[in-house]
Coordinates of C-alpha atoms in Angstrom, one line a residue:
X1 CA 28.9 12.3 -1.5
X2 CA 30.1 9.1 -2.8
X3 CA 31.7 8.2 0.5
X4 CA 28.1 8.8 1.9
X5 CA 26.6 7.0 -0.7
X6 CA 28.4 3.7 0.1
X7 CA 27.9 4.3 3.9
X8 CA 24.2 4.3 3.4
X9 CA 24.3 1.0 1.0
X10 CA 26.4 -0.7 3.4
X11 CA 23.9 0.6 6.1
X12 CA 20.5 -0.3 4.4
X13 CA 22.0 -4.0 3.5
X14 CA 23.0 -4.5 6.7
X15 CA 19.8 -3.5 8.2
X16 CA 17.8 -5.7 6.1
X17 CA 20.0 -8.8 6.7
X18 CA 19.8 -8.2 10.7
X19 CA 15.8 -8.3 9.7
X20 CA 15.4 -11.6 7.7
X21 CA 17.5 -13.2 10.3
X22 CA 15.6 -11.9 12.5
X23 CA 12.3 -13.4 11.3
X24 CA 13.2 -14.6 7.8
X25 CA 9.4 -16.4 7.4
X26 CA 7.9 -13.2 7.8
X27 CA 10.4 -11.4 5.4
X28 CA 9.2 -13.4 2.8
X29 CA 6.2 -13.5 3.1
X30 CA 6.4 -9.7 2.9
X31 CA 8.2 -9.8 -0.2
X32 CA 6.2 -11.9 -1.9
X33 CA 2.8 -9.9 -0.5
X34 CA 4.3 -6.9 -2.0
X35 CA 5.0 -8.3 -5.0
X36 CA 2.3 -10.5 -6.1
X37 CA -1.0 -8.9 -7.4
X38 CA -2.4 -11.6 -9.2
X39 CA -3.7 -15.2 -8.4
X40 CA -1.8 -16.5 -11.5
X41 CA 1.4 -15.6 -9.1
X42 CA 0.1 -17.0 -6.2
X43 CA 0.8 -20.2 -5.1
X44 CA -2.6 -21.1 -3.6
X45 CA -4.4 -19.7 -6.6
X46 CA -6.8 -17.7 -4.9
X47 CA -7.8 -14.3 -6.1
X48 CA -8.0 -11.7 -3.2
X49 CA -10.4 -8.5 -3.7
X50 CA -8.1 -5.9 -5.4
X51 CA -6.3 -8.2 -7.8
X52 CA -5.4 -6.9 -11.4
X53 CA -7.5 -9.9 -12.8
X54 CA -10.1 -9.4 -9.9
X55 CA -12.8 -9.6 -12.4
X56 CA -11.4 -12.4 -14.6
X57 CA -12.6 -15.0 -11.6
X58 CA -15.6 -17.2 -12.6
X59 CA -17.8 -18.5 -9.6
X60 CA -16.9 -22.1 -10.7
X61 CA -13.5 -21.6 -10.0
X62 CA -13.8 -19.8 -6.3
X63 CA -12.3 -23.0 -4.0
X64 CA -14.5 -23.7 -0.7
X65 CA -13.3 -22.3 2.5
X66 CA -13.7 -23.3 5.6
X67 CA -15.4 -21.8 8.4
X68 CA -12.6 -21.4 10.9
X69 CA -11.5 -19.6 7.5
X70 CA -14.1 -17.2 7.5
X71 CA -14.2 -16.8 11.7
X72 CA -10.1 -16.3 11.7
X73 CA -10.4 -13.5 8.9
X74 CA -13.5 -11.7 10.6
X75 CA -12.1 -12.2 14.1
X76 CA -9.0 -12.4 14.3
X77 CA -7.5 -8.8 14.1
X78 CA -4.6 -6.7 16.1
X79 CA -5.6 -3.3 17.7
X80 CA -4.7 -1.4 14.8
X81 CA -6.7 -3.2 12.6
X82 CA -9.4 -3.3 14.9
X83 CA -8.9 0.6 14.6
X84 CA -9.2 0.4 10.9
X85 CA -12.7 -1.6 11.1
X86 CA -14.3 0.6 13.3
X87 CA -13.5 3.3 11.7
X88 CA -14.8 1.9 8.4
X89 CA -17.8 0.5 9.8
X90 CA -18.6 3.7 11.4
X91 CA -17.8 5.7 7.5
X92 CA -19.7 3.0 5.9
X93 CA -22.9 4.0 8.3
X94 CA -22.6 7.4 7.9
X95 CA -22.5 7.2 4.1
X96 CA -25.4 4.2 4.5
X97 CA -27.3 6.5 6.6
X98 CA -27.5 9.7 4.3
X99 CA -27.8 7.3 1.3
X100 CA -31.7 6.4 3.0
X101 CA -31.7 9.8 3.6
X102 CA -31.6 10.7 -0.4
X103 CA -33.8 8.2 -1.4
X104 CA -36.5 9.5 1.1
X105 CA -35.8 13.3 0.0
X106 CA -36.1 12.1 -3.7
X107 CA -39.1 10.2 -2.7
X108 CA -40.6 13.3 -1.4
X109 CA -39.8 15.8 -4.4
X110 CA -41.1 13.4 -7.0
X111 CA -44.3 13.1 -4.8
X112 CA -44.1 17.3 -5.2
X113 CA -43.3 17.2 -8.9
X114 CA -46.1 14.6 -9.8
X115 CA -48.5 14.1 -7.4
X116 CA -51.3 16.0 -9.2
X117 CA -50.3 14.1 -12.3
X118 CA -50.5 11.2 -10.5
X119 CA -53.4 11.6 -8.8
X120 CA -55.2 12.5 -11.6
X121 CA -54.4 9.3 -13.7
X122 CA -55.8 7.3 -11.2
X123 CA -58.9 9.1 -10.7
X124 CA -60.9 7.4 -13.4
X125 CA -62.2 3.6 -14.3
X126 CA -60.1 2.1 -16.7
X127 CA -59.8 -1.5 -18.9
X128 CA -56.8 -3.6 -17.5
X129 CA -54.0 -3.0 -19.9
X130 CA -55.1 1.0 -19.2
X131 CA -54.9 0.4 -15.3
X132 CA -51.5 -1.8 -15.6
X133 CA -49.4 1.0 -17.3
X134 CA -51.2 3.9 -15.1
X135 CA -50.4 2.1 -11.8
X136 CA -46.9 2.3 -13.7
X137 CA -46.7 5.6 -14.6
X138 CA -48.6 7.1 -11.4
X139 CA -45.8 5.0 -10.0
X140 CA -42.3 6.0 -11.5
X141 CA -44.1 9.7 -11.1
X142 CA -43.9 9.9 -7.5
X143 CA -40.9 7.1 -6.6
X144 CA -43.0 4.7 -4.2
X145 CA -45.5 1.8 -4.7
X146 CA -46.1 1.7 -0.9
X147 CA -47.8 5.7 -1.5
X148 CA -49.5 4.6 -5.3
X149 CA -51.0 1.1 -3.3
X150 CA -52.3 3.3 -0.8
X151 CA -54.3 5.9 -2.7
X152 CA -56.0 2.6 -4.6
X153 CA -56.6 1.3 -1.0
X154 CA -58.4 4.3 -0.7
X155 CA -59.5 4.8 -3.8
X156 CA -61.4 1.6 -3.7
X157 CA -62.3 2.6 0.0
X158 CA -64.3 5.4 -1.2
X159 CA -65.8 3.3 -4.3
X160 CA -64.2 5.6 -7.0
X161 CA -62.3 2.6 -8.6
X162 CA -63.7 -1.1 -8.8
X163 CA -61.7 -3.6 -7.0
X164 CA -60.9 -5.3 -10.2
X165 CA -59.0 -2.1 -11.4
X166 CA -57.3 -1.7 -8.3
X167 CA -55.6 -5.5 -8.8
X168 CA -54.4 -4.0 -12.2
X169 CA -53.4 -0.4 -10.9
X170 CA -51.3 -2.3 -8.2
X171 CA -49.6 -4.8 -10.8
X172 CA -48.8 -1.5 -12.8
X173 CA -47.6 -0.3 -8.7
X174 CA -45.3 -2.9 -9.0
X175 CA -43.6 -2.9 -12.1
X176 CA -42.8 1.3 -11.4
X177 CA -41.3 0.6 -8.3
X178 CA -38.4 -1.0 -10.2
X179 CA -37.1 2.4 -11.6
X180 CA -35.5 3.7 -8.3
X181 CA -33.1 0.8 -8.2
X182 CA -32.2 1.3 -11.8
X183 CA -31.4 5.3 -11.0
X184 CA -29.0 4.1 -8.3
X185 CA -27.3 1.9 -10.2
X186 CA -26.4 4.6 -12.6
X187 CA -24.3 5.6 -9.8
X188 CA -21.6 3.1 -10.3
X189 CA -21.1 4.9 -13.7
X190 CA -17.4 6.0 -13.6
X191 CA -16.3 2.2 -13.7
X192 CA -17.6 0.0 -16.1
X193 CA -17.5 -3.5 -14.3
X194 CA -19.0 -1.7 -11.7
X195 CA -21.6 -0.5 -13.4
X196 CA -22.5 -4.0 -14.7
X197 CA -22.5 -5.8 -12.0
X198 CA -24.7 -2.8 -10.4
X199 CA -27.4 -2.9 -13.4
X200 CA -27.6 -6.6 -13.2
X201 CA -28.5 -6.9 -9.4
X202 CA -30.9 -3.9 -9.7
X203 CA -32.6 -5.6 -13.1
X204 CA -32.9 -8.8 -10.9
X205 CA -36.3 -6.6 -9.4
X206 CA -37.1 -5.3 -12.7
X207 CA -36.9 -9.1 -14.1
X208 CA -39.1 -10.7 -11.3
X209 CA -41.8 -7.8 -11.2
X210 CA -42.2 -8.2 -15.3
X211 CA -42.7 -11.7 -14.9
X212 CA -44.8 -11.9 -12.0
X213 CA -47.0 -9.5 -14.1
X214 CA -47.0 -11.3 -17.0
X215 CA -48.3 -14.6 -15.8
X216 CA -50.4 -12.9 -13.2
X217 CA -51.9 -10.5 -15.5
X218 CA -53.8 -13.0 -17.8
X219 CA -55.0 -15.4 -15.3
X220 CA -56.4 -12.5 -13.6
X221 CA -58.2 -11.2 -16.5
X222 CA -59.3 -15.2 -17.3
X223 CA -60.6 -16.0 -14.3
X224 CA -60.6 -13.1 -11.9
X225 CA -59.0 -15.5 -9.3
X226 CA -57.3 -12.6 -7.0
X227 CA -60.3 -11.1 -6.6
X228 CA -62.3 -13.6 -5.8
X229 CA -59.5 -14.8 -3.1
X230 CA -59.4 -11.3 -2.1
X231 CA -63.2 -11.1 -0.9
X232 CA -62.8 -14.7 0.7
X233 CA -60.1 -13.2 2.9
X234 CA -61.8 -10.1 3.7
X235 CA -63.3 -10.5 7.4
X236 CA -66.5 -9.7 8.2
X237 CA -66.4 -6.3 10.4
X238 CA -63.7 -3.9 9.3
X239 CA -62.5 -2.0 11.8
X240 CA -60.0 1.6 11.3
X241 CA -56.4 1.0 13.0
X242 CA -53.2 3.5 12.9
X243 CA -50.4 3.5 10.5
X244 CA -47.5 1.6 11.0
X245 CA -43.9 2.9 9.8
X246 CA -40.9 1.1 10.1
X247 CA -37.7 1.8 11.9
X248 CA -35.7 3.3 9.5
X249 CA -39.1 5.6 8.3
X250 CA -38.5 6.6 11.8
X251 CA -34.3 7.6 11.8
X252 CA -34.5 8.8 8.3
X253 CA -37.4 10.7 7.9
X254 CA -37.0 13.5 11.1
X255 CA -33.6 15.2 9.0
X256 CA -35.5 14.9 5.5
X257 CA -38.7 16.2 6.8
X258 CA -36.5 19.4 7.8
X259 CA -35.8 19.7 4.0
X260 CA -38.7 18.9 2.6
X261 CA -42.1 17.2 3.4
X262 CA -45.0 16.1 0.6
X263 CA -48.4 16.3 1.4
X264 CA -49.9 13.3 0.3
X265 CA -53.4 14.4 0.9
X266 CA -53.7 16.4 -1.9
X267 CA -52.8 13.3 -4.4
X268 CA -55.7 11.3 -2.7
X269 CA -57.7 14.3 -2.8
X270 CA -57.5 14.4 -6.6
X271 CA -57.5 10.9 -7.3
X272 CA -61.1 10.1 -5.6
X273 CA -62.8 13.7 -6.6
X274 CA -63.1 15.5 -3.9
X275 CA -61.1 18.3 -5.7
X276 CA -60.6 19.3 -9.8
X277 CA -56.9 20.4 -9.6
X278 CA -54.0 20.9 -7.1
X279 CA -55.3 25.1 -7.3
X280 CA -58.0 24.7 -4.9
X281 CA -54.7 24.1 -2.2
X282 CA -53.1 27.2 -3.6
X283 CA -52.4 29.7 -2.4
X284 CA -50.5 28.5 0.7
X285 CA -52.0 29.9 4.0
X286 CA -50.9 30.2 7.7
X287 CA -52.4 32.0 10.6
X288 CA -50.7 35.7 11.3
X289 CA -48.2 34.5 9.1
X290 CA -46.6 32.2 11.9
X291 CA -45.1 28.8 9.4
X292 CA -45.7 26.1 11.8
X293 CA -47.6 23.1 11.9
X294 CA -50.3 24.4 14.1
X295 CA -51.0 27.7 12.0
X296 CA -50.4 26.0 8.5
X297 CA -51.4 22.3 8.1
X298 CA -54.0 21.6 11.3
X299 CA -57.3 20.8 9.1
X300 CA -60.2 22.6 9.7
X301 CA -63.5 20.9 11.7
X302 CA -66.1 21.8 8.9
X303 CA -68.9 20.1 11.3
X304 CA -68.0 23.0 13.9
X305 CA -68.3 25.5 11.0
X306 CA -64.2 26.2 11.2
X307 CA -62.8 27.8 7.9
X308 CA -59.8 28.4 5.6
X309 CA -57.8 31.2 6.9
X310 CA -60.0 31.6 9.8
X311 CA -60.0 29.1 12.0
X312 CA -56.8 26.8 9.7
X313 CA -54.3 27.6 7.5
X314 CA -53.5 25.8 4.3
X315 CA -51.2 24.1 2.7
X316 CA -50.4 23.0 -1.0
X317 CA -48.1 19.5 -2.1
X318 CA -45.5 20.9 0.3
X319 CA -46.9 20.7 4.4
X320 CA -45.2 20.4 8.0
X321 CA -45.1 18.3 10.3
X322 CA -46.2 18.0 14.0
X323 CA -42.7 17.2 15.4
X324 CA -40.2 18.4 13.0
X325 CA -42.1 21.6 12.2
X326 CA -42.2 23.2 8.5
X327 CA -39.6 22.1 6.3
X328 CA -37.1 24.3 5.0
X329 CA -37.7 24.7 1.4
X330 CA -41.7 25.4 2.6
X331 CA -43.1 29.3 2.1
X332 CA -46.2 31.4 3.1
X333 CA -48.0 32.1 0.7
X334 CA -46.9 30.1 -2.0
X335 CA -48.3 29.0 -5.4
X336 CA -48.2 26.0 -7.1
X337 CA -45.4 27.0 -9.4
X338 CA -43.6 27.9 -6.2
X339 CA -43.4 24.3 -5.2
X340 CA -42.6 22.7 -8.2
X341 CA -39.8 24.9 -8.5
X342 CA -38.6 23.4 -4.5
X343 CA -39.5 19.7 -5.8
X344 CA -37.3 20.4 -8.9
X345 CA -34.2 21.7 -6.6
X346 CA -34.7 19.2 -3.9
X347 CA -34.4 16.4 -6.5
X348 CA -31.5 17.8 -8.1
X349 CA -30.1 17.7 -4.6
X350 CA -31.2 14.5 -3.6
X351 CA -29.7 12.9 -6.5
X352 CA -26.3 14.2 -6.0
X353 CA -26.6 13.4 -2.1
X354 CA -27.3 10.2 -3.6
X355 CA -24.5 9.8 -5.7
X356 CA -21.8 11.1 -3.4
X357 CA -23.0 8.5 -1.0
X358 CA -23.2 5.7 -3.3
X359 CA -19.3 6.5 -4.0
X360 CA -18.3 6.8 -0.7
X361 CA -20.2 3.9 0.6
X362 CA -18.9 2.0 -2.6
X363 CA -15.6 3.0 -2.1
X364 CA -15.3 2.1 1.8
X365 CA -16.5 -1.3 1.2
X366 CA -13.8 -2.0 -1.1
X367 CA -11.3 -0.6 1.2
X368 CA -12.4 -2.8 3.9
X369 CA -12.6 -5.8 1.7
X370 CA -9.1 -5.2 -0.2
X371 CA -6.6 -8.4 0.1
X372 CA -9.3 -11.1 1.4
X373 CA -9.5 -13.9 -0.3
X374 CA -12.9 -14.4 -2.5
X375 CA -13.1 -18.2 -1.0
X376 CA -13.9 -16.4 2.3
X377 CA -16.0 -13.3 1.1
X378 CA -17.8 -16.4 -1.2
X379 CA -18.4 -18.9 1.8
X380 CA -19.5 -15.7 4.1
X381 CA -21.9 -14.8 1.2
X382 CA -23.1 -18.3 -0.1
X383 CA -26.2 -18.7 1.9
X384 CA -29.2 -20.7 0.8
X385 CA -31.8 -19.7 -1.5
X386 CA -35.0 -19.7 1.2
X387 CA -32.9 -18.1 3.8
X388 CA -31.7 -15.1 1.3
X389 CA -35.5 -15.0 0.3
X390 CA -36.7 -15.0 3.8
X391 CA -34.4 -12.4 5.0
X392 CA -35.1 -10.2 2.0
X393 CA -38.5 -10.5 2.7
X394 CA -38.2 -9.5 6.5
X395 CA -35.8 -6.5 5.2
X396 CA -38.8 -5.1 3.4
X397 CA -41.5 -5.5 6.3
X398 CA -39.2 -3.8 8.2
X399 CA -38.2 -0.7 6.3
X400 CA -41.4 -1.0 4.3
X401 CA -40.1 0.0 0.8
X402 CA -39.2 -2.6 -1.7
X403 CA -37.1 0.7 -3.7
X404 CA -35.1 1.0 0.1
X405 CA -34.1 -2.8 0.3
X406 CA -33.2 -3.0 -3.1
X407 CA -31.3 0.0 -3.7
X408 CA -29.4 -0.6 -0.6
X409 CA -28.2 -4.1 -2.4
X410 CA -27.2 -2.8 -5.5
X411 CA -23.6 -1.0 -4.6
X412 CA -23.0 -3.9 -2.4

């Protein structure tokens, strides 16, 4: 054994010295690589992502790469590592992807949970300060200002609500939408510099609604300015035209309508008056007891005398869809306590979807960034202020949910 033991010393030393002769430059640099974990040991002085004092790095003292820098380290790869990026990329979508996905499915159970609630709050004509914290409320209830702006569109439509009180419902809109952000931030929990560096980008929203509000709010009820700009803008014929939905409405919502879809007539319904409660919709309803869209959400023509369970079915806060059918967690013959009980379960599900995919997305990304240099990741980021605003702004016209564009930027 101890002859064996010196064999294999001899052998191992004289393997390495046939290797640093062979390309001593890159012997050392391997050493030193493997080695060196901090920019305090680096020669350069640069921090790279995945340093022990990572987080010690103030932006001040990030140096200025060059662009060649930046191109050379995005670029410039072997086969192997071009292996590694397209396999992360590809991870980092999949995780991305199902990350909309949640936020749509916990979209649609709070809409399922709270949409009589909600519909109900804003259902009468209130002071400002009562419309601000009820467009607020009605808000955070069902997890999307684009769905609380739209029942005040038609709220106002349909003259139950003044247009003054829809200026302050949508301000209240505003301010609510700032709580989805903040719930995905919680996400980055299990790591404390994560978690404040998440909470800090997703307060940015919260920081900017609140004080938009807050100098809006009074000048509006001083002067009424924004209404009086709004009935200048307003054309003179006003004609109906279709919905738009964005792209990623369009990829994300055919998988979560199979788990679960809201019906978000019944919130309108309640808010301007054409029904008391969400029990007129109850129970649910569909022809010969076939659950599709046809035989359980098609309305009913009242002008050609077509009725309930007749001619329709009926459905309560959880309908189909014409494409993607009935979704999963939808039953015949259901009662309003019934769909509660599917909103509550698909939010508990959609918030662990959420979670999981926040750490795996999180946890790619760092994986992919890990030993580049934060002069480069600085100088790829550092872009100007009217560009970053413009690009946010086209973001949200596209996906048309402030929550989705900024709950997207807070693990990154």
């Amino acid at each position: 054994n101890i002859v064996d033991s010196h064999y294999y010393t001899r052998t191992r030393a004289s393997t390495m010295s046939t290797t640093e002769a062979q390309d001593p430059v890159k012997s050392e640099t391997n050493k030193v690589e493997s080695v060196i974990r901090s920019r305090k040991e680096r020669p350069t002085g640069s921090t790279h992502f995945g340093d022990a004092d990572w987080d010690e790095e103030q932006v001040d003292e990030i140096g200025d790469a060059t662009w060649g820098e930046v191109a050379k380290a995005c670029c410039v790869h072997d086969a192997k590592e071009w292996g590694k990026i397209f396999i992360g990329t590809c991870t980092a979508l999949f995780f991305l992807y199902f990350f909309l996905v949640s936020l749509e499915l916990m979209g649609s159970a709070a809409k399922v949970l709270g949409g009589c609630k909600a519909g109900g709050l804003m259902s009468d004509d209130t002071n400002p300060v009562a419309g601000l914290v009820i467009g607020e409320l009605a808000t955070a209830l069902i997890q999307s200002s684009s769905t609380t702006t739209s029942i005040i569109v038609s709220l106002v439509g349909a003259e139950a609500i003044s247009v003054n009180t829809g200026i302050y419902l949508v301000m209240g809109a505003n301010i609510g939408t700032s709580v989805t952000n903040t719930i995905v931030s919680m996400g980055q929990m299990a790591d404390g510099a994560q978690l404040e560096r998440a909470f800090a980008g997703a307060t940015v929203h919260d920081i900017f609604n609140l004080l938009s509000v807050a100098i809006l709010f009074p000048l509006e009820i001083i002067s009424h300015y924004l209404y009086h700009l709004t009935k200048a803008m307003l054309p003179d014929n006003v004609k109906d035209g279709e919905a738009w939905s964005g792209p990623i409405k369009k990829i994300v919502s055919p998988l979560s309508d199979k788990i679960l879809k809201s019906n978000k007539d019944v919130i309108k319904d309640i808010a301007t008056g054409k029904v008391e409660s969400c029990d007129t919709y109850y129970p649910v309803l569909c022809l010969d007891g076939i659950e599709d869209y046809k035989h359980c959400a098609s309305k009913c023509d009242k002008d050609a005398g077509e009725e309930v369970g007749v001619d329709c079915g009926r459905v309560g806060l959880i309908t189909c869809d014409k494409n993607t059918g009935c979704p999963a967690f939808f039953q015949n013959g259901a009662n309003l306590h019934d769909d509660s009980i599917s909103g509550g379960v698909c939010l508990v599900l959609s918030l662990f979807l959420l979670i999981v995919c926040l750490m795996g997305l999180v946890n790619v990304l760092q994986r992919g960034l890990a030993g580049m240099s934060t002069r480069i990741i600085y100088k790829a980021t550092n872009v100007n202020g009217l560009i970053a605003i413009a690009i946010g702004t086209g973001i949200t016209i596209l996906v048309q949910s402030s929550s989705i564009t900024t709950s997207v930027l807070t693990p990154f």
